Amino acid sequence: MRVKDILDRKGTAVATIDPDASIAEAVEMMHGRRIGAVVVSADGVTVGGILSERDVVGALATLGTALLTAPIRQFMTTDVVTCTPDDELRRLAITMTDKRFRHMPVTIGGRLAGIVSIGDVVKLRVDELQTEHDQLIDYISSSG
């Protein structure tokens, strides 16, 4: 299974936000869209960073509520690990687990092409296992 299998199912839409927007704007976007991270991009095409719930909580612990008016660029993760549609999901799951993050932007030639969460990876794997299970049951039932 590859990243493109997830993108084929969920689409390629990505929530992006300008690095000069406030943390409050990012929090509102994440809450409104029920997502755990936004890609930070000045142009909506390139990945300048990522802001996750974990980044917001860490900043809240440091600044308190004053964080809400701070610009995203102050707290975003800038060392963003990305993948391509052709990357294997097994490698992605290992990378995300080892590096302890849950969202990975997908890029093609340096341009944003989607985003994958660890939840997407797990859901696809569970669906795959269910299909295999159902096929085995059908095989066993028809063999008797």
PDB file of N, CA and C in Angstrom, residues 40-121:
ATOM      1  N   VAL A  40       1.559  25.163   7.263  1.00  0.00           N
ATOM      2  CA  VAL A  40       1.847  26.593   7.217  1.00  0.00           C
ATOM      3  C   VAL A  40       2.502  26.883   5.874  1.00  0.00           C
ATOM      4  N   SER A  41       1.872  27.790   5.123  1.00  0.00           N
ATOM      5  CA  SER A  41       2.346  28.075   3.771  1.00  0.00           C
ATOM      6  C   SER A  41       1.994  29.508   3.408  1.00  0.00           C
ATOM      7  N   ALA A  42       2.990  30.253   2.980  1.00  0.00           N
ATOM      8  CA  ALA A  42       2.762  31.641   2.576  1.00  0.00           C
ATOM      9  C   ALA A  42       2.019  31.715   1.252  1.00  0.00           C
ATOM     10  N   ASP A  43       2.150  30.674   0.422  1.00  0.00           N
ATOM     11  CA  ASP A  43       1.535  30.714  -0.902  1.00  0.00           C
ATOM     12  C   ASP A  43       0.493  29.611  -1.140  1.00  0.00           C
ATOM     13  N   GLY A  44       0.265  28.762  -0.152  1.00  0.00           N
ATOM     14  CA  GLY A  44      -0.700  27.682  -0.303  1.00  0.00           C
ATOM     15  C   GLY A  44      -0.208  26.522  -1.135  1.00  0.00           C
ATOM     16  N   VAL A  45       1.050  26.594  -1.551  1.00  0.00           N
ATOM     17  CA  VAL A  45       1.609  25.566  -2.431  1.00  0.00           C
ATOM     18  C   VAL A  45       2.850  24.910  -1.840  1.00  0.00           C
ATOM     19  N   THR A  46       3.692  25.703  -1.204  1.00  0.00           N
ATOM     20  CA  THR A  46       4.914  25.167  -0.614  1.00  0.00           C
ATOM     21  C   THR A  46       4.724  24.980   0.889  1.00  0.00           C
ATOM     22  N   VAL A  47       5.478  24.049   1.451  1.00  0.00           N
ATOM     23  CA  VAL A  47       5.384  23.754   2.878  1.00  0.00           C
ATOM     24  C   VAL A  47       6.446  24.569   3.615  1.00  0.00           C
ATOM     25  N   GLY A  48       5.991  25.546   4.395  1.00  0.00           N
ATOM     26  CA  GLY A  48       6.910  26.350   5.194  1.00  0.00           C
ATOM     27  C   GLY A  48       7.032  25.833   6.615  1.00  0.00           C
ATOM     28  N   GLY A  49       6.039  25.058   7.021  1.00  0.00           N
ATOM     29  CA  GLY A  49       6.018  24.499   8.365  1.00  0.00           C
ATOM     30  C   GLY A  49       4.709  23.770   8.585  1.00  0.00           C
ATOM     31  N   ILE A  50       4.528  23.316   9.806  1.00  0.00           N
ATOM     32  CA  ILE A  50       3.277  22.678  10.199  1.00  0.00           C
ATOM     33  C   ILE A  50       3.000  23.078  11.638  1.00  0.00           C
ATOM     34  N   LEU A  51       1.741  23.314  11.941  1.00  0.00           N
ATOM     35  CA  LEU A  51       1.334  23.645  13.301  1.00  0.00           C
ATOM     36  C   LEU A  51       0.352  22.575  13.742  1.00  0.00           C
ATOM     37  N   SER A  52       0.723  21.872  14.796  1.00  0.00           N
ATOM     38  CA  SER A  52      -0.117  20.788  15.296  1.00  0.00           C
ATOM     39  C   SER A  52      -0.694  21.164  16.658  1.00  0.00           C
ATOM     40  N   GLU A  53      -1.642  20.358  17.103  1.00  0.00           N
ATOM     41  CA  GLU A  53      -2.192  20.536  18.446  1.00  0.00           C
ATOM     42  C   GLU A  53      -1.080  20.513  19.487  1.00  0.00           C
ATOM     43  N   ARG A  54      -0.114  19.650  19.292  1.00  0.00           N
ATOM     44  CA  ARG A  54       1.005  19.543  20.229  1.00  0.00           C
ATOM     45  C   ARG A  54       1.794  20.847  20.284  1.00  0.00           C
ATOM     46  N   ASP A  55       2.003  21.487  19.139  1.00  0.00           N
ATOM     47  CA  ASP A  55       2.700  22.776  19.108  1.00  0.00           C
ATOM     48  C   ASP A  55       1.922  23.825  19.904  1.00  0.00           C
ATOM     49  N   VAL A  56       0.609  23.827  19.728  1.00  0.00           N
ATOM     50  CA  VAL A  56      -0.236  24.809  20.415  1.00  0.00           C
ATOM     51  C   VAL A  56      -0.206  24.580  21.922  1.00  0.00           C
ATOM     52  N   VAL A  57      -0.304  23.341  22.345  1.00  0.00           N
ATOM     53  CA  VAL A  57      -0.285  23.036  23.781  1.00  0.00           C
ATOM     54  C   VAL A  57       1.059  23.432  24.395  1.00  0.00           C
ATOM     55  N   GLY A  58       2.153  23.139  23.692  1.00  0.00           N
ATOM     56  CA  GLY A  58       3.479  23.523  24.183  1.00  0.00           C
ATOM     57  C   GLY A  58       3.616  25.032  24.321  1.00  0.00           C
ATOM     58  N   ALA A  59       3.101  25.751  23.338  1.00  0.00           N
ATOM     59  CA  ALA A  59       3.159  27.212  23.382  1.00  0.00           C
ATOM     60  C   ALA A  59       2.263  27.763  24.481  1.00  0.00           C
ATOM     61  N   LEU A  60       1.130  27.134  24.699  1.00  0.00           N
ATOM     62  CA  LEU A  60       0.220  27.552  25.764  1.00  0.00           C
ATOM     63  C   LEU A  60       0.878  27.389  27.129  1.00  0.00           C
ATOM     64  N   ALA A  61       1.615  26.310  27.293  1.00  0.00           N
ATOM     65  CA  ALA A  61       2.319  26.073  28.556  1.00  0.00           C
ATOM     66  C   ALA A  61       3.385  27.149  28.795  1.00  0.00           C
ATOM     67  N   THR A  62       3.964  27.666  27.724  1.00  0.00           N
ATOM     68  CA  THR A  62       5.011  28.675  27.825  1.00  0.00           C
ATOM     69  C   THR A  62       4.458  30.086  27.994  1.00  0.00           C
ATOM     70  N   LEU A  63       3.489  30.461  27.158  1.00  0.00           N
ATOM     71  CA  LEU A  63       3.000  31.843  27.114  1.00  0.00           C
ATOM     72  C   LEU A  63       1.656  32.069  27.789  1.00  0.00           C
ATOM     73  N   GLY A  64       0.935  31.035  28.051  1.00  0.00           N
ATOM     74  CA  GLY A  64      -0.431  31.217  28.542  1.00  0.00           C
ATOM     75  C   GLY A  64      -1.309  31.738  27.428  1.00  0.00           C
ATOM     76  N   THR A  65      -2.361  32.434  27.787  1.00  0.00           N
ATOM     77  CA  THR A  65      -3.327  32.882  26.784  1.00  0.00           C
ATOM     78  C   THR A  65      -2.775  33.960  25.850  1.00  0.00           C
ATOM     79  N   ALA A  66      -1.660  34.573  26.205  1.00  0.00           N
ATOM     80  CA  ALA A  66      -1.035  35.558  25.315  1.00  0.00           C
ATOM     81  C   ALA A  66      -0.629  34.908  23.992  1.00  0.00           C
ATOM     82  N   LEU A  67      -0.504  33.619  24.006  1.00  0.00           N
ATOM     83  CA  LEU A  67      -0.146  32.868  22.804  1.00  0.00           C
ATOM     84  C   LEU A  67      -1.146  33.095  21.682  1.00  0.00           C
ATOM     85  N   LEU A  68      -2.411  33.313  22.006  1.00  0.00           N
ATOM     86  CA  LEU A  68      -3.459  33.405  20.990  1.00  0.00           C
ATOM     87  C   LEU A  68      -3.230  34.515  19.974  1.00  0.00           C
ATOM     88  N   THR A  69      -2.564  35.581  20.366  1.00  0.00           N
ATOM     89  CA  THR A  69      -2.311  36.681  19.432  1.00  0.00           C
ATOM     90  C   THR A  69      -0.947  36.571  18.750  1.00  0.00           C
ATOM     91  N   ALA A  70      -0.164  35.604  19.153  1.00  0.00           N
ATOM     92  CA  ALA A  70       1.172  35.428  18.566  1.00  0.00           C
ATOM     93  C   ALA A  70       1.060  34.871  17.147  1.00  0.00           C
ATOM     94  N   PRO A  71       2.019  35.204  16.286  1.00  0.00           N
ATOM     95  CA  PRO A  71       2.001  34.656  14.928  1.00  0.00           C
ATOM     96  C   PRO A  71       2.394  33.173  14.931  1.00  0.00           C
ATOM     97  N   ILE A  72       1.811  32.454  14.023  1.00  0.00           N
ATOM     98  CA  ILE A  72       2.068  31.023  13.890  1.00  0.00           C
ATOM     99  C   ILE A  72       3.554  30.743  13.714  1.00  0.00           C
ATOM    100  N   ARG A  73       4.236  31.583  12.937  1.00  0.00           N
ATOM    101  CA  ARG A  73       5.654  31.338  12.641  1.00  0.00           C
ATOM    102  C   ARG A  73       6.499  31.203  13.907  1.00  0.00           C
ATOM    103  N   GLN A  74       6.013  31.752  14.993  1.00  0.00           N
ATOM    104  CA  GLN A  74       6.751  31.706  16.258  1.00  0.00           C
ATOM    105  C   GLN A  74       6.743  30.301  16.880  1.00  0.00           C
ATOM    106  N   PHE A  75       5.739  29.500  16.565  1.00  0.00           N
ATOM    107  CA  PHE A  75       5.576  28.215  17.238  1.00  0.00           C
ATOM    108  C   PHE A  75       5.465  27.017  16.306  1.00  0.00           C
ATOM    109  N   MET A  76       5.408  27.255  15.005  1.00  0.00           N
ATOM    110  CA  MET A  76       5.246  26.146  14.066  1.00  0.00           C
ATOM    111  C   MET A  76       6.510  25.282  14.032  1.00  0.00           C
ATOM    112  N   THR A  77       6.327  24.055  13.648  1.00  0.00           N
ATOM    113  CA  THR A  77       7.456  23.163  13.413  1.00  0.00           C
ATOM    114  C   THR A  77       7.971  23.462  12.011  1.00  0.00           C
ATOM    115  N   THR A  78       9.251  23.795  11.904  1.00  0.00           N
ATOM    116  CA  THR A  78       9.802  24.149  10.590  1.00  0.00           C
ATOM    117  C   THR A  78      10.543  22.992   9.928  1.00  0.00           C
ATOM    118  N   ASP A  79      10.977  22.040  10.715  1.00  0.00           N
ATOM    119  CA  ASP A  79      11.679  20.877  10.169  1.00  0.00           C
ATOM    120  C   ASP A  79      10.633  19.806   9.838  1.00  0.00           C
ATOM    121  N   VAL A  80       9.917  20.013   8.741  1.00  0.00           N
ATOM    122  CA  VAL A  80       8.782  19.173   8.382  1.00  0.00           C
ATOM    123  C   VAL A  80       9.240  17.991   7.525  1.00  0.00           C
ATOM    124  N   VAL A  81       8.863  16.808   7.959  1.00  0.00           N
ATOM    125  CA  VAL A  81       9.113  15.599   7.181  1.00  0.00           C
ATOM    126  C   VAL A  81       7.938  15.443   6.224  1.00  0.00           C
ATOM    127  N   THR A  82       8.240  15.272   4.952  1.00  0.00           N
ATOM    128  CA  THR A  82       7.192  15.093   3.950  1.00  0.00           C
ATOM    129  C   THR A  82       7.349  13.732   3.273  1.00  0.00           C
ATOM    130  N   CYS A  83       6.348  13.371   2.509  1.00  0.00           N
ATOM    131  CA  CYS A  83       6.401  12.133   1.741  1.00  0.00           C
ATOM    132  C   CYS A  83       5.872  12.411   0.346  1.00  0.00           C
ATOM    133  N   THR A  84       5.907  11.399  -0.507  1.00  0.00           N
ATOM    134  CA  THR A  84       5.359  11.504  -1.854  1.00  0.00           C
ATOM    135  C   THR A  84       4.234  10.478  -2.001  1.00  0.00           C
ATOM    136  N   PRO A  85       3.395  10.625  -3.006  1.00  0.00           N
ATOM    137  CA  PRO A  85       2.317   9.652  -3.207  1.00  0.00           C
ATOM    138  C   PRO A  85       2.815   8.220  -3.401  1.00  0.00           C
ATOM    139  N   ASP A  86       4.034   8.056  -3.864  1.00  0.00           N
ATOM    140  CA  ASP A  86       4.562   6.716  -4.125  1.00  0.00           C
ATOM    141  C   ASP A  86       5.221   6.059  -2.916  1.00  0.00           C
ATOM    142  N   ASP A  87       5.341   6.780  -1.807  1.00  0.00           N
ATOM    143  CA  ASP A  87       5.960   6.198  -0.606  1.00  0.00           C
ATOM    144  C   ASP A  87       5.080   5.096  -0.027  1.00  0.00           C
ATOM    145  N   GLU A  88       5.729   4.081   0.518  1.00  0.00           N
ATOM    146  CA  GLU A  88       5.013   2.956   1.126  1.00  0.00           C
ATOM    147  C   GLU A  88       4.483   3.348   2.501  1.00  0.00           C
ATOM    148  N   LEU A  89       3.259   2.906   2.791  1.00  0.00           N
ATOM    149  CA  LEU A  89       2.632   3.234   4.066  1.00  0.00           C
ATOM    150  C   LEU A  89       3.372   2.641   5.248  1.00  0.00           C
ATOM    151  N   ARG A  90       3.981   1.494   5.056  1.00  0.00           N
ATOM    152  CA  ARG A  90       4.742   0.872   6.149  1.00  0.00           C
ATOM    153  C   ARG A  90       5.874   1.794   6.605  1.00  0.00           C
ATOM    154  N   ARG A  91       6.594   2.370   5.641  1.00  0.00           N
ATOM    155  CA  ARG A  91       7.681   3.301   5.972  1.00  0.00           C
ATOM    156  C   ARG A  91       7.133   4.538   6.660  1.00  0.00           C
ATOM    157  N   LEU A  92       6.006   5.028   6.167  1.00  0.00           N
ATOM    158  CA  LEU A  92       5.380   6.199   6.763  1.00  0.00           C
ATOM    159  C   LEU A  92       5.006   5.946   8.219  1.00  0.00           C
ATOM    160  N   ALA A  93       4.369   4.818   8.474  1.00  0.00           N
ATOM    161  CA  ALA A  93       3.939   4.478   9.831  1.00  0.00           C
ATOM    162  C   ALA A  93       5.139   4.393  10.767  1.00  0.00           C
ATOM    163  N   ILE A  94       6.211   3.815  10.300  1.00  0.00           N
ATOM    164  CA  ILE A  94       7.430   3.692  11.117  1.00  0.00           C
ATOM    165  C   ILE A  94       8.015   5.073  11.399  1.00  0.00           C
ATOM    166  N   THR A  95       8.112   5.898  10.372  1.00  0.00           N
ATOM    167  CA  THR A  95       8.659   7.253  10.530  1.00  0.00           C
ATOM    168  C   THR A  95       7.815   8.073  11.502  1.00  0.00           C
ATOM    169  N   MET A  96       6.504   8.034  11.319  1.00  0.00           N
ATOM    170  CA  MET A  96       5.619   8.822  12.177  1.00  0.00           C
ATOM    171  C   MET A  96       5.690   8.343  13.627  1.00  0.00           C
ATOM    172  N   THR A  97       5.792   7.048  13.812  1.00  0.00           N
ATOM    173  CA  THR A  97       5.881   6.494  15.162  1.00  0.00           C
ATOM    174  C   THR A  97       7.226   6.833  15.801  1.00  0.00           C
ATOM    175  N   ASP A  98       8.301   6.620  15.057  1.00  0.00           N
ATOM    176  CA  ASP A  98       9.642   6.887  15.585  1.00  0.00           C
ATOM    177  C   ASP A  98       9.857   8.367  15.914  1.00  0.00           C
ATOM    178  N   LYS A  99       9.368   9.252  15.055  1.00  0.00           N
ATOM    179  CA  LYS A  99       9.587  10.688  15.242  1.00  0.00           C
ATOM    180  C   LYS A  99       8.472  11.343  16.063  1.00  0.00           C
ATOM    181  N   ARG A 100       7.452  10.558  16.402  1.00  0.00           N
ATOM    182  CA  ARG A 100       6.374  10.991  17.293  1.00  0.00           C
ATOM    183  C   ARG A 100       5.583  12.185  16.762  1.00  0.00           C
ATOM    184  N   PHE A 101       5.148  12.093  15.512  1.00  0.00           N
ATOM    185  CA  PHE A 101       4.208  13.073  14.971  1.00  0.00           C
ATOM    186  C   PHE A 101       3.107  12.334  14.239  1.00  0.00           C
ATOM    187  N   ARG A 102       1.975  13.024  14.044  1.00  0.00           N
ATOM    188  CA  ARG A 102       0.793  12.349  13.502  1.00  0.00           C
ATOM    189  C   ARG A 102       0.345  12.840  12.142  1.00  0.00           C
ATOM    190  N   HIS A 103       0.998  13.849  11.581  1.00  0.00           N
ATOM    191  CA  HIS A 103       0.581  14.401  10.296  1.00  0.00           C
ATOM    192  C   HIS A 103       1.802  14.605   9.406  1.00  0.00           C
ATOM    193  N   MET A 104       1.668  14.191   8.151  1.00  0.00           N
ATOM    194  CA  MET A 104       2.774  14.336   7.208  1.00  0.00           C
ATOM    195  C   MET A 104       2.247  14.886   5.880  1.00  0.00           C
ATOM    196  N   PRO A 105       2.733  16.068   5.496  1.00  0.00           N
ATOM    197  CA  PRO A 105       2.343  16.601   4.192  1.00  0.00           C
ATOM    198  C   PRO A 105       2.886  15.723   3.056  1.00  0.00           C
ATOM    199  N   VAL A 106       2.104  15.648   1.997  1.00  0.00           N
ATOM    200  CA  VAL A 106       2.494  14.923   0.793  1.00  0.00           C
ATOM    201  C   VAL A 106       2.882  15.972  -0.241  1.00  0.00           C
ATOM    202  N   THR A 107       4.045  15.787  -0.850  1.00  0.00           N
ATOM    203  CA  THR A 107       4.491  16.749  -1.864  1.00  0.00           C
ATOM    204  C   THR A 107       4.868  16.030  -3.155  1.00  0.00           C
ATOM    205  N   ILE A 108       4.731  16.763  -4.232  1.00  0.00           N
ATOM    206  CA  ILE A 108       5.210  16.311  -5.547  1.00  0.00           C
ATOM    207  C   ILE A 108       6.051  17.451  -6.097  1.00  0.00           C
ATOM    208  N   GLY A 109       7.319  17.206  -6.276  1.00  0.00           N
ATOM    209  CA  GLY A 109       8.211  18.240  -6.796  1.00  0.00           C
ATOM    210  C   GLY A 109       8.227  19.493  -5.937  1.00  0.00           C
ATOM    211  N   GLY A 110       8.129  19.329  -4.619  1.00  0.00           N
ATOM    212  CA  GLY A 110       8.168  20.462  -3.711  1.00  0.00           C
ATOM    213  C   GLY A 110       6.840  21.185  -3.541  1.00  0.00           C
ATOM    214  N   ARG A 111       5.806  20.727  -4.233  1.00  0.00           N
ATOM    215  CA  ARG A 111       4.481  21.354  -4.148  1.00  0.00           C
ATOM    216  C   ARG A 111       3.537  20.482  -3.318  1.00  0.00           C
ATOM    217  N   LEU A 112       2.769  21.112  -2.469  1.00  0.00           N
ATOM    218  CA  LEU A 112       1.827  20.426  -1.600  1.00  0.00           C
ATOM    219  C   LEU A 112       0.796  19.661  -2.434  1.00  0.00           C
ATOM    220  N   ALA A 113       0.636  18.364  -2.121  1.00  0.00           N
ATOM    221  CA  ALA A 113      -0.275  17.516  -2.893  1.00  0.00           C
ATOM    222  C   ALA A 113      -1.260  16.761  -2.002  1.00  0.00           C
ATOM    223  N   GLY A 114      -1.216  16.997  -0.701  1.00  0.00           N
ATOM    224  CA  GLY A 114      -2.115  16.313   0.222  1.00  0.00           C
ATOM    225  C   GLY A 114      -1.501  16.257   1.606  1.00  0.00           C
ATOM    226  N   ILE A 115      -2.181  15.585   2.504  1.00  0.00           N
ATOM    227  CA  ILE A 115      -1.660  15.364   3.848  1.00  0.00           C
ATOM    228  C   ILE A 115      -2.183  14.019   4.329  1.00  0.00           C
ATOM    229  N   VAL A 116      -1.356  13.320   5.087  1.00  0.00           N
ATOM    230  CA  VAL A 116      -1.714  12.003   5.602  1.00  0.00           C
ATOM    231  C   VAL A 116      -1.539  12.033   7.114  1.00  0.00           C
ATOM    232  N   SER A 117      -2.515  11.481   7.815  1.00  0.00           N
ATOM    233  CA  SER A 117      -2.404  11.364   9.268  1.00  0.00           C
ATOM    234  C   SER A 117      -2.177   9.902   9.630  1.00  0.00           C
ATOM    235  N   ILE A 118      -1.684   9.679  10.835  1.00  0.00           N
ATOM    236  CA  ILE A 118      -1.499   8.304  11.296  1.00  0.00           C
ATOM    237  C   ILE A 118      -2.856   7.603  11.337  1.00  0.00           C
ATOM    238  N   GLY A 119      -3.920   8.364  11.615  1.00  0.00           N
ATOM    239  CA  GLY A 119      -5.269   7.796  11.588  1.00  0.00           C
ATOM    240  C   GLY A 119      -5.652   7.299  10.206  1.00  0.00           C
ATOM    241  N   ASP A 120      -5.248   8.033   9.163  1.00  0.00           N
ATOM    242  CA  ASP A 120      -5.506   7.590   7.787  1.00  0.00           C
ATOM    243  C   ASP A 120      -4.807   6.264   7.505  1.00  0.00           C
ATOM    244  N   VAL A 121      -3.560   6.168   7.969  1.00  0.00           N
ATOM    245  CA  VAL A 121      -2.764   4.951   7.754  1.00  0.00           C
ATOM    246  C   VAL A 121      -3.415   3.773   8.467  1.00  0.00           C
TER     247      VAL A 121
END
